Short mmCIF file of C-alpha atoms and ligand atoms in Angstrom, two decimals:
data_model
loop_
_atom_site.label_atom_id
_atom_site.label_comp_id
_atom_site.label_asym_id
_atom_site.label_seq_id
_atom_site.Cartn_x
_atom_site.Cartn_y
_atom_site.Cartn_z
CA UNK A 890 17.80 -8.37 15.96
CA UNK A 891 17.22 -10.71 12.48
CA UNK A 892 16.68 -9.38 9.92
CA UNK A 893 15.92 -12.19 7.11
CA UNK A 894 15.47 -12.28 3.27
CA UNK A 895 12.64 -13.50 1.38
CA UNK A 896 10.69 -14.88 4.48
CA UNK A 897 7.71 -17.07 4.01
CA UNK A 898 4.19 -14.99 5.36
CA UNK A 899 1.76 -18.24 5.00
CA UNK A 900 1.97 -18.83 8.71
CA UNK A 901 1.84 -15.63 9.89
CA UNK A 902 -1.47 -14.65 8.06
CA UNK A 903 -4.55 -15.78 9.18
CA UNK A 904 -5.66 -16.56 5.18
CA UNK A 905 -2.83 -18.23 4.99
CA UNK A 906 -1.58 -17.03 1.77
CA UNK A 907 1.89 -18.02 0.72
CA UNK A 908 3.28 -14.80 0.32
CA UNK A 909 6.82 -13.63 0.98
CA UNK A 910 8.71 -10.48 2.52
CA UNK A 911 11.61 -8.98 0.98
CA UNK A 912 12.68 -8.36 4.29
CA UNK A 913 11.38 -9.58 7.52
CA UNK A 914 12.23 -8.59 11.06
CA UNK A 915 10.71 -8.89 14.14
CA UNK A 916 10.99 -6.30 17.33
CA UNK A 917 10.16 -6.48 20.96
CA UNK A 918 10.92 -2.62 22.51
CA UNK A 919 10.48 0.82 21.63
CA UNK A 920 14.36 1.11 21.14
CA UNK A 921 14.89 -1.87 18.69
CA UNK A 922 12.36 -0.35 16.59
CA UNK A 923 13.95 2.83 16.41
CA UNK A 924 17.01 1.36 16.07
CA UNK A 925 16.04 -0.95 12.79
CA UNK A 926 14.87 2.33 11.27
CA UNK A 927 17.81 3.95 11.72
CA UNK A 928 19.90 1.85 9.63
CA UNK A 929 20.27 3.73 6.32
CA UNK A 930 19.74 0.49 4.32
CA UNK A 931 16.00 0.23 5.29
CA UNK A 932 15.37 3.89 5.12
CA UNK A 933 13.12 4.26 1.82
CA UNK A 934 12.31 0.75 1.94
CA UNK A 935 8.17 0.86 2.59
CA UNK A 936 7.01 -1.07 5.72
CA UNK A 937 4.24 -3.29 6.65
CA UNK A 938 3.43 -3.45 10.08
CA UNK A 939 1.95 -6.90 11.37
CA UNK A 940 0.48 -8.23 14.19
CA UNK A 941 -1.47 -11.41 13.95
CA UNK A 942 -2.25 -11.37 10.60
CA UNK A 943 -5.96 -11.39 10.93
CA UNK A 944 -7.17 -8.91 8.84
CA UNK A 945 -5.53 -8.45 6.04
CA UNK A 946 -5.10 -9.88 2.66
CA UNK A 947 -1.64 -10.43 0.81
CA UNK A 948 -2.42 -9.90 -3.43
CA UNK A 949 1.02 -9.78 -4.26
CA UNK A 950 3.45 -12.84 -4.64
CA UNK A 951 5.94 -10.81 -3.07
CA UNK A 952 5.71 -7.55 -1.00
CA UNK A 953 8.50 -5.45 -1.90
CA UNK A 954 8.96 -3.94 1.61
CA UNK A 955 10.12 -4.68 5.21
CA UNK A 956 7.39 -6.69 7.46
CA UNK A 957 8.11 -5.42 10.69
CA UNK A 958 6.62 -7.67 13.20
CA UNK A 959 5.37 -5.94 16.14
CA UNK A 960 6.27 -8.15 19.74
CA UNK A 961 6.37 -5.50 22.28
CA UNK A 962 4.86 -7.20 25.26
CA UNK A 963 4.12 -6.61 28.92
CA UNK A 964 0.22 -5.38 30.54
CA UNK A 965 0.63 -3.42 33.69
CA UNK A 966 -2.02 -1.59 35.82
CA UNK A 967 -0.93 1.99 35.40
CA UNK A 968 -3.64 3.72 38.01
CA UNK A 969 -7.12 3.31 39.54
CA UNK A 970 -9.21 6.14 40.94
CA UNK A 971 -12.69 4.99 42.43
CA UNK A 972 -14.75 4.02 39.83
CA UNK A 973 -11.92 3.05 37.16
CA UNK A 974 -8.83 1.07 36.47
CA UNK A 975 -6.49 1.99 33.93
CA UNK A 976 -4.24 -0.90 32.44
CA UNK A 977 -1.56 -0.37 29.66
CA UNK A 978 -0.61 -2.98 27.26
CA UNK A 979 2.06 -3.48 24.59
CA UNK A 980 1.00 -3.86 21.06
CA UNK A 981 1.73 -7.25 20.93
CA UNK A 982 0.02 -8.79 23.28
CA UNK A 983 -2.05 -11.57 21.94
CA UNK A 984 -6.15 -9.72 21.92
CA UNK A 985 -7.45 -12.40 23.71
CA UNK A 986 -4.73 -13.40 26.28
CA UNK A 987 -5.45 -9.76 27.14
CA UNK A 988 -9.26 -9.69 27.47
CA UNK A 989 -8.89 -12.98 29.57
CA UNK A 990 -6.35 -10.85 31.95
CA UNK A 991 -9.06 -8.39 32.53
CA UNK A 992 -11.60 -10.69 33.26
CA UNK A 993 -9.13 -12.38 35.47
CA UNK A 994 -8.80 -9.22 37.29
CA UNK A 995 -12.37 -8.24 37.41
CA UNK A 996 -12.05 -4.91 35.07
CA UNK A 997 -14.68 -4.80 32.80
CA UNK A 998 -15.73 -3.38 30.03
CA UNK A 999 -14.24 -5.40 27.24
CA UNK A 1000 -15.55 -8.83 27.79
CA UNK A 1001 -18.33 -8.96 24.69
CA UNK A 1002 -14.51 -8.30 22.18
CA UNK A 1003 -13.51 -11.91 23.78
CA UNK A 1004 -12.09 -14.36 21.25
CA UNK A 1005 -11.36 -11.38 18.28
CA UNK A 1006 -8.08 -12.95 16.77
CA UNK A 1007 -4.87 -10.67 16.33
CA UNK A 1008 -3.24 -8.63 18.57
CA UNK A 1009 -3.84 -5.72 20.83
CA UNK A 1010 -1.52 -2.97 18.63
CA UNK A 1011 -4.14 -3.69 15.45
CA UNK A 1012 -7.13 -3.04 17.92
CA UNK A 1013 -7.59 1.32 17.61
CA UNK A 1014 -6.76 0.84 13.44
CA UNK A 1015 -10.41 -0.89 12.94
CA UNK A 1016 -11.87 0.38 16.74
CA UNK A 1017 -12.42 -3.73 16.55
CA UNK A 1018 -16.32 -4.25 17.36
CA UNK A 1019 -18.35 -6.58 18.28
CA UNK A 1020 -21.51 -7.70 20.18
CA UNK A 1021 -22.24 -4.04 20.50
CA UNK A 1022 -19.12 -3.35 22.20
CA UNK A 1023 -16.15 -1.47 20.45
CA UNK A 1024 -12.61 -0.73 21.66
CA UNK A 1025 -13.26 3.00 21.45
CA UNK A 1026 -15.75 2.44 24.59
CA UNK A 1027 -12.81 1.67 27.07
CA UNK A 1028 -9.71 3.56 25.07
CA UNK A 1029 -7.61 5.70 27.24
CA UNK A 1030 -4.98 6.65 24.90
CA UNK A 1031 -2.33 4.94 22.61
CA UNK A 1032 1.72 5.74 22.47
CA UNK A 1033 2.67 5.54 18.52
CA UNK A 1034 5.79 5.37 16.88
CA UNK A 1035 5.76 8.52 14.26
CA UNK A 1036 8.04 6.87 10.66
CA UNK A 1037 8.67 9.78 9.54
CA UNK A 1038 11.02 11.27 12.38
CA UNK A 1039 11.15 8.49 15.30
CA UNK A 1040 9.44 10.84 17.88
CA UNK A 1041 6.77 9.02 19.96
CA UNK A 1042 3.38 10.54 20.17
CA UNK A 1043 0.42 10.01 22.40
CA UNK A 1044 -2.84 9.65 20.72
CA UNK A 1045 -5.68 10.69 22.87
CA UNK A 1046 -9.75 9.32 22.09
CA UNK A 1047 -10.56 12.45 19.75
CA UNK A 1048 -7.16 11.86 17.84
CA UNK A 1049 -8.11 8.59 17.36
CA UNK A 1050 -11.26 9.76 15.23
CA UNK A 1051 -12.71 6.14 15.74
CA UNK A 1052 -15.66 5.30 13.73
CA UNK A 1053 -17.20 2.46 12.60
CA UNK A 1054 -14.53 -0.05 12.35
CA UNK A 1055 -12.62 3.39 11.27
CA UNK A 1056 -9.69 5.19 12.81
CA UNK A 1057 -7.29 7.76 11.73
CA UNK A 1058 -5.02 5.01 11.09
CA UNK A 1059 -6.98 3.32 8.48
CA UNK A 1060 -7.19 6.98 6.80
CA UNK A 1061 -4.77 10.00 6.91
CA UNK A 1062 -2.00 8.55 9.39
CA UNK A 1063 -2.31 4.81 6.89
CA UNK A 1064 1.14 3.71 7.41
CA UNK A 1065 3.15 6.31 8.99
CA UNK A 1066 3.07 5.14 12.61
CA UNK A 1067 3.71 2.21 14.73
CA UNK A 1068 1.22 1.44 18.02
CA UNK A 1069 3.57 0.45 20.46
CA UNK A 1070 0.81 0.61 23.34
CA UNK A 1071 -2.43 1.00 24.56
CA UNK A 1072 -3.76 2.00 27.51
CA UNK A 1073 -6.86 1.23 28.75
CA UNK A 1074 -9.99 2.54 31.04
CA UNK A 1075 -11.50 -0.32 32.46
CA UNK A 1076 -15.08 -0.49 35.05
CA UNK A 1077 -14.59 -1.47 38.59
CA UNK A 1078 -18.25 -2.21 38.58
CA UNK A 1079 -19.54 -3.76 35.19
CA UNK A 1080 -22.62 -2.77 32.74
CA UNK A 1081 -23.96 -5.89 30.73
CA UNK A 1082 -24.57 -5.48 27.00
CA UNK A 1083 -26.18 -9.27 26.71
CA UNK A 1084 -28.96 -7.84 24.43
CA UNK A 1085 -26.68 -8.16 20.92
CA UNK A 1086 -27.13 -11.04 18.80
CA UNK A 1087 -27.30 -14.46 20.62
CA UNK A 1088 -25.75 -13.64 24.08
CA UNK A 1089 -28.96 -13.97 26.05
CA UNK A 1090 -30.16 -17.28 24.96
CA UNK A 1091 -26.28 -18.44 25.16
CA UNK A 1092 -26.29 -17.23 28.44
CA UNK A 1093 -29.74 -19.32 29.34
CA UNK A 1094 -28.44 -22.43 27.78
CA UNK A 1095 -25.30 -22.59 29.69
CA UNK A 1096 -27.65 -21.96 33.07
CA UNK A 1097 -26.50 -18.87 34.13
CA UNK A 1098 -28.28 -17.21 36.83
CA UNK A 1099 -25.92 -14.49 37.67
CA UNK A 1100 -24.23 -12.56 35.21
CA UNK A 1101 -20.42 -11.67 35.30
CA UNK A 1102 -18.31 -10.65 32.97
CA UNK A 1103 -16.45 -14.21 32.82
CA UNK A 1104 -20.06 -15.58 31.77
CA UNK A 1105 -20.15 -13.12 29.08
CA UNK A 1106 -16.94 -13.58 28.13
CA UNK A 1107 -18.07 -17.53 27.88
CA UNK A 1108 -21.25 -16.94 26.14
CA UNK A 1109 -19.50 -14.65 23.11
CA UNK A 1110 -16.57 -17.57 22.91
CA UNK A 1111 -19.58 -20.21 22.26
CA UNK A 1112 -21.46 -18.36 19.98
CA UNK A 1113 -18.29 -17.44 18.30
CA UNK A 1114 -16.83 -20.84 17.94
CA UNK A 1115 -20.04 -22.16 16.54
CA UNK A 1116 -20.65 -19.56 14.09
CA UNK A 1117 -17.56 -18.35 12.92
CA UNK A 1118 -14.60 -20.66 10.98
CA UNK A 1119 -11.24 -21.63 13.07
CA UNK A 1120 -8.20 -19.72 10.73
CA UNK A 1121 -6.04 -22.53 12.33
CA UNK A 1122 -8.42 -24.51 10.23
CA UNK A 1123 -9.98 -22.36 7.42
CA UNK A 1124 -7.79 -19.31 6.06
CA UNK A 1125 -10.10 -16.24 6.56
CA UNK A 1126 -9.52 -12.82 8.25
CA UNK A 1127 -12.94 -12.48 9.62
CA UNK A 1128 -15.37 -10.31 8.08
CA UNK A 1129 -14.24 -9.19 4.50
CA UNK A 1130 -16.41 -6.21 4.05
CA UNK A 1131 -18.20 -3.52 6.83
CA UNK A 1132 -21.54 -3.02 7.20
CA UNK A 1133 -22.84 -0.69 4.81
CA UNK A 1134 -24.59 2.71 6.46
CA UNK A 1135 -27.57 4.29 4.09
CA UNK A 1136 -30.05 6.67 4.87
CA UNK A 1137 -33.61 6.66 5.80
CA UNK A 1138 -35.02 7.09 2.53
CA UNK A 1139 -33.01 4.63 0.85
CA UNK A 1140 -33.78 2.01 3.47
CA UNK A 1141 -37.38 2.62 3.25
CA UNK A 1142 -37.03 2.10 -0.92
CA UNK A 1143 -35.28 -1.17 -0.39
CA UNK A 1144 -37.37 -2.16 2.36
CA UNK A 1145 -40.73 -1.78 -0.25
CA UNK A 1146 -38.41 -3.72 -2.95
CA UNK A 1147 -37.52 -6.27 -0.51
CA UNK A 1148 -39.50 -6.83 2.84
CA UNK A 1149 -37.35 -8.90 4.46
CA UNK A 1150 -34.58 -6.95 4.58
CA UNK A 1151 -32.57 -6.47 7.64
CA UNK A 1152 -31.64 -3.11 8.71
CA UNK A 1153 -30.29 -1.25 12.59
CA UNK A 1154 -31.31 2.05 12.75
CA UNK A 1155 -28.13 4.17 13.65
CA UNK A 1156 -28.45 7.50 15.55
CA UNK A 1157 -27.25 9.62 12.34
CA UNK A 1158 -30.66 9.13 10.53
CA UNK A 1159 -28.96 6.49 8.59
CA UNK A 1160 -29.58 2.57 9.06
CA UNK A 1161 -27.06 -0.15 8.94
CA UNK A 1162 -27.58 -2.85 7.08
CA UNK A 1163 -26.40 -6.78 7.30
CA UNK A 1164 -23.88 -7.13 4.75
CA UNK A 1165 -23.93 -10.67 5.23
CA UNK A 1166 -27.66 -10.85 4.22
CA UNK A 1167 -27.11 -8.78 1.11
CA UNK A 1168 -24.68 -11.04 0.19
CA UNK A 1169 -26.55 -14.30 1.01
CA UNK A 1170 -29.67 -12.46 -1.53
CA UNK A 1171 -27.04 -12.32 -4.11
CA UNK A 1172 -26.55 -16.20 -4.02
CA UNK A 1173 -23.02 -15.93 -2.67
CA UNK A 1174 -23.36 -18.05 0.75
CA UNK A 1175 -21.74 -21.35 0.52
CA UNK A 1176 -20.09 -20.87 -3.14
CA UNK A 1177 -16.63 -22.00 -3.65
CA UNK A 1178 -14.59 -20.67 -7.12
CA UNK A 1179 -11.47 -22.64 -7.14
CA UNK A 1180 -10.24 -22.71 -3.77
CA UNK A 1181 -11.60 -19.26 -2.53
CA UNK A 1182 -14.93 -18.85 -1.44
CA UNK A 1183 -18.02 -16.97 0.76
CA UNK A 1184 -18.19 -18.93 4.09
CA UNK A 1185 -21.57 -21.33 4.19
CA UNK A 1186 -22.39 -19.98 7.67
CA UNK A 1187 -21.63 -16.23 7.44
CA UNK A 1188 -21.27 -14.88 3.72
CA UNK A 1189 -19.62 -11.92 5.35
CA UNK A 1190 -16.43 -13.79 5.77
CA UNK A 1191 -14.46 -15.16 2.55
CA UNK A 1192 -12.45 -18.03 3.26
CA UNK A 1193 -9.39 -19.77 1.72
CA UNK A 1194 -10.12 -23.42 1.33
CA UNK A 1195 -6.19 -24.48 0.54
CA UNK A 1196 -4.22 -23.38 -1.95
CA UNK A 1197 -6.04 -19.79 -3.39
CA UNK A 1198 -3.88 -17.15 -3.61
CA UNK A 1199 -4.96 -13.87 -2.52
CA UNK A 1200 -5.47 -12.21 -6.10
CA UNK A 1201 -8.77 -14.76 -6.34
CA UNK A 1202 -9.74 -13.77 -3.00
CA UNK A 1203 -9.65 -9.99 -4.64
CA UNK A 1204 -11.40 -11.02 -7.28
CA UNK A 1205 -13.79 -12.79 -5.71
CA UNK A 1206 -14.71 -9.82 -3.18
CA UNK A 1207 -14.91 -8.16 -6.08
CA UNK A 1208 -17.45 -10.04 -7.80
CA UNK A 1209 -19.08 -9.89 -4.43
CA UNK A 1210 -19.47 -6.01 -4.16
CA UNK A 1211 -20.51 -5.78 -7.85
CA UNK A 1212 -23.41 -8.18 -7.59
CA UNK A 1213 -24.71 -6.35 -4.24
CA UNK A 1214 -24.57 -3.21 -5.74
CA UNK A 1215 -26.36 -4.38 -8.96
CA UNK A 1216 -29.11 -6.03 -6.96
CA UNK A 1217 -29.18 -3.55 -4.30
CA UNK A 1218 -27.63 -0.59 -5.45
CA UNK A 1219 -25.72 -0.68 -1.62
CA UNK A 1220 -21.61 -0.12 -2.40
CA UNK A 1221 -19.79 -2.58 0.12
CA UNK A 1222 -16.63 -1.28 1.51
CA UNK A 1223 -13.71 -4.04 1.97
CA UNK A 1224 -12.72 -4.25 5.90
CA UNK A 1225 -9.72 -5.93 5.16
CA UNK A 1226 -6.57 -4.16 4.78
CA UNK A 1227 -5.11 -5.69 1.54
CA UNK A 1228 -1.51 -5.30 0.17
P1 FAD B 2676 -3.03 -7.47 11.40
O1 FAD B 2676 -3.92 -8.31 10.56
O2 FAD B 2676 -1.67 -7.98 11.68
O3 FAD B 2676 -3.00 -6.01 10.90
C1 FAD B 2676 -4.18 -5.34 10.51
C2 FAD B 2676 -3.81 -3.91 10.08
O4 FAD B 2676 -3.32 -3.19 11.19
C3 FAD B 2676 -2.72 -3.87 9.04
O5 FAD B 2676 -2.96 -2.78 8.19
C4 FAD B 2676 -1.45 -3.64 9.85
O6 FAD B 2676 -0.43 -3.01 9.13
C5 FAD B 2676 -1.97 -2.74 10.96
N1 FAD B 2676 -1.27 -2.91 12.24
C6 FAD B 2676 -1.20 -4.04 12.98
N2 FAD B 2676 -0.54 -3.80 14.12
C7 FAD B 2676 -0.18 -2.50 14.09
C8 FAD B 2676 0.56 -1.65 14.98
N3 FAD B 2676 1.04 -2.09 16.13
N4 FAD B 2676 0.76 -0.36 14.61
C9 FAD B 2676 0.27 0.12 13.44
N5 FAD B 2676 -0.42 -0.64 12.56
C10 FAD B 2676 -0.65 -1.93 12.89
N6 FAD B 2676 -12.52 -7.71 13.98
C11 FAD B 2676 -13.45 -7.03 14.71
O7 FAD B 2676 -13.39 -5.80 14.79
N7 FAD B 2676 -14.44 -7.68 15.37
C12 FAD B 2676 -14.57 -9.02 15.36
O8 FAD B 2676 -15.45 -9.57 15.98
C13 FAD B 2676 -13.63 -9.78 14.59
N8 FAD B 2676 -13.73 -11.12 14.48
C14 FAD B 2676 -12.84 -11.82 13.72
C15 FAD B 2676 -12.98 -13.21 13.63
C16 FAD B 2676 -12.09 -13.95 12.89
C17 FAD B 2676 -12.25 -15.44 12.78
C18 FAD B 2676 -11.02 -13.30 12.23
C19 FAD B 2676 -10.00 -14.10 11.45
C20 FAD B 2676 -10.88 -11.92 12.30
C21 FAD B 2676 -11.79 -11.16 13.05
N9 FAD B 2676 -11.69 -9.76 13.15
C22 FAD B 2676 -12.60 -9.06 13.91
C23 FAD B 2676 -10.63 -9.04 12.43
C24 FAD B 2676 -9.29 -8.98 13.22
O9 FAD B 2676 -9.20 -10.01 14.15
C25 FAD B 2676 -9.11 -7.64 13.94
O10 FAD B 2676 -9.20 -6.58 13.04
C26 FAD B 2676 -7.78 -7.57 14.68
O11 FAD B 2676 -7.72 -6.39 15.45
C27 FAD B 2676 -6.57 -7.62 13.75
O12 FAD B 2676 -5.42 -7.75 14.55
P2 FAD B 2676 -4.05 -8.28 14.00
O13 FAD B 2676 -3.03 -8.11 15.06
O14 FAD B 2676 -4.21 -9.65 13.45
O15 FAD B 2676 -3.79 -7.25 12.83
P1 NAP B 2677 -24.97 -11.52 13.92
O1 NAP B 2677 -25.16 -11.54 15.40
O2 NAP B 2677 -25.46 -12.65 13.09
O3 NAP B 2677 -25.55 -10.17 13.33
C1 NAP B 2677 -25.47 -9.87 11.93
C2 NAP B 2677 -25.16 -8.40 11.76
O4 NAP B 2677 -26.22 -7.65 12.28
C3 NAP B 2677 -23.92 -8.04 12.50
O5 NAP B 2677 -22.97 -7.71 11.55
C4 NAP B 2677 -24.31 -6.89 13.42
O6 NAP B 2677 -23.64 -5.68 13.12
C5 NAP B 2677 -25.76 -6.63 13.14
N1 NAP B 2677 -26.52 -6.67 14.42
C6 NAP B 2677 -26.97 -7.77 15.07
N2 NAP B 2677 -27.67 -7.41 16.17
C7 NAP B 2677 -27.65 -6.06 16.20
C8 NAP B 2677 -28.19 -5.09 17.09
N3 NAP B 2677 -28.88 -5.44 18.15
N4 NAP B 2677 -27.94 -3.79 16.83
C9 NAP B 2677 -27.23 -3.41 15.77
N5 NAP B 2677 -26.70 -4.28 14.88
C10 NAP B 2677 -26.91 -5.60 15.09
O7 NAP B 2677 -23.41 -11.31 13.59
P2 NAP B 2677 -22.20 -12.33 13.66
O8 NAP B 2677 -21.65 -12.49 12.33
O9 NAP B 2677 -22.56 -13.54 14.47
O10 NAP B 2677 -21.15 -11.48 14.52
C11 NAP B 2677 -21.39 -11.18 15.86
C12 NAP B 2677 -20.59 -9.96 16.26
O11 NAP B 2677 -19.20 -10.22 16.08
C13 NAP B 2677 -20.92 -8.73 15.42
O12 NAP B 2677 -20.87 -7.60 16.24
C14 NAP B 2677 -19.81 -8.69 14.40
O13 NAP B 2677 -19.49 -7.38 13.99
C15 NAP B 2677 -18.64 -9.31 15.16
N6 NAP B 2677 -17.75 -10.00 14.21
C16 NAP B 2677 -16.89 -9.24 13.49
C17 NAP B 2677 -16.02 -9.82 12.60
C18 NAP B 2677 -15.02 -8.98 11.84
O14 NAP B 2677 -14.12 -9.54 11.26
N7 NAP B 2677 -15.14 -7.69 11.86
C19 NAP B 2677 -16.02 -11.19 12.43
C20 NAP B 2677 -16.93 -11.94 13.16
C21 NAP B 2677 -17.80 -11.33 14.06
P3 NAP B 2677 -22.16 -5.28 13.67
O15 NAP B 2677 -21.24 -6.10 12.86
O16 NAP B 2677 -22.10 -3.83 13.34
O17 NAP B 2677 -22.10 -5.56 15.11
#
């Protein structure tokens, strides 16, 4: 085990912001982790758990705590019955490598999450979404490192209280436990969701006839790699804010003020609305203040052109949510974890 001083974070955040760790250390098994926190030295030090570094944002210069760098590895198929296969993997796994082993395998269920950056231990704190698919769908259970006394616990799907990119670990248990794995319940036969966004037409340019989850799979990776900016060669952690939720009446207001507003209705007699269009209304797409500024494909995602450091990407999300709620009276809520 290493434990360094004053380590350099700019490669290990997908923003790419030059911050640095007081302490850095990276662990690969239950044990060493329990073992680092033992040591008396670290003990009221705070930590920051990181995986890929895909979706957060670094505001401070340096972060007076211990990044703990979570490399527990290994997927293994733990049981099947008929219908189901149940595969466990450790926390840091790389998110795609993982999808790409259950397609390999024929389990389904998670192909439309293909090509989400970061690794599998961050996936239950935001229930990662997309293509109308979330983790929560195929979640068996997670094993979780408690802080506070070094006892393991097993978080079950209730425990989990997943929402909308939401989990109990992005609220009440913030910070006080370490995923160390995640087990999965995978389909023996598949169900297609090819109705979200682009899939279908993806899936008729590339000529497929039959579906299969490895199409899918292909389809989302196309429409993602067109759409969305490369971190290896833009700094952005994906989408900066969540999808705002209002209700019916306030919809229908907005909808008289502005026709061509986009909203989903949700099943809680609220809608959802495009954050990245509210944004776009607001002038935002495209704009660059220094070296920070709103992607000119997607203004959901805020991107890091060079050098910014991640105080002006604050800002900027800041101006951001106060000129959407000014226009639209609609409060964004940041989906990035920021430190
Ligand atoms: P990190 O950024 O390392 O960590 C995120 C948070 O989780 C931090 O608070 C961290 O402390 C905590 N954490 C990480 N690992 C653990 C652990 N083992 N135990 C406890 N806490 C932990 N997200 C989506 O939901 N859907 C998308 O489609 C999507 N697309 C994206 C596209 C791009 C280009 C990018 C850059 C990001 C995208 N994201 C998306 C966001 C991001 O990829 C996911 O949220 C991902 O799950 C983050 O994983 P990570 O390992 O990088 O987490
Ligand atoms: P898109 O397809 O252009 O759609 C724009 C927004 O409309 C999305 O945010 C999506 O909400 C919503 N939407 C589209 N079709 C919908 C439907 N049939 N029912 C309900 N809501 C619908 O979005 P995109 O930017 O290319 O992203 C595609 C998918 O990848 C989305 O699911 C998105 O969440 C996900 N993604 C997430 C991140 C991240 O960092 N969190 C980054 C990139 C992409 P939802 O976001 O609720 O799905």
């Amino acid at each position: 085990m290493i434990i360094l001083e004053n380590h350099p974070l700019g490669k290990l955040n997908t923003f790419g912001i030059d911050a640095v760790a007081r302490f850095y250390v990276e662990l690969s098994s239950t044990e060493q982790m329990k073992e680092f926190l033992q040591k008396p030295e670290f003990k009221n030090i705070p930590k920051l758990i990181l995986g890929g570094g895909s979706n957060l944002l670094f505001t401070k210069q340096v972060l007076d705590c211990v990044v703990l760098k979570n490399n527990i590895r290994g997927i293994n198929k733990v049981r099947e019955d008929k219908e189901h296969v149940y595969v466990r993997s450790g926390a840091g796994e790389n998110w795609h490598n993982f999808v790409m082993y259950c397609i390999e395998h024929n389990y389904a269920g998670i192909e439309n999450l293909s090509l989400i950056p970061g690794n599998v231990g961050a996936g239950p704190m935001q229930n990662i979404g997309a293509y109308g698919v979330e983790l929560k769908d195929v979640f068996q259970e997670l094993e979780a490192l408690n802080l506070a006394d070094l006892k393991t616990e097993i978080f079950n799907r209730e425990q989990c209280e997943f929402g909308y990119r939401e989990s109990v670990f992005k609220k009440q248990a913030r910070n006080k436990y370490i995923i160390t794995s995640v087990t999965f319940c995978l389909n023996k036969t598949p169900t297609f969701h090819t109705s979200y966004g682009a899939i279908n037409q993806e899936l008729e340019a590339m000529g497929v006839s039959e579906l299969s989850i490895a199409a899918i799979s292909q389809a989302v990776c196309n429409i993602r790699r067109s759409k969305l900016p490369d971190p290896a060669v833009i700094g952005n952690a994906g989408s900066f804010f969540k999808n705002p939720e209002v209700d019916e009446q306030k919809f229908a207001a907005l909808k008289t003020q502005f026709p061509a507003i986009v909203g989903y209705p949700l099943d809680n007699k609220k809608v959802k609305l495009a954050a990245g269009w509210l944004i776009e209304q607001c002038g935002w797409k495209g704009k660059i203040l220094g070296e920070a500024g709103v992607h000119d494909k997607q203004a959901l995602v805020l991107v890091n052109y060079g050098k910014a450091t991640g105080k002006e990407l604050y800002d900027l999300s800041q101006r951001v949510l106060d000129s959407v709620k000014e226009k639209f009276g609609v409060e964004l809520e940041r989906e990035v974890n920021i430190y």
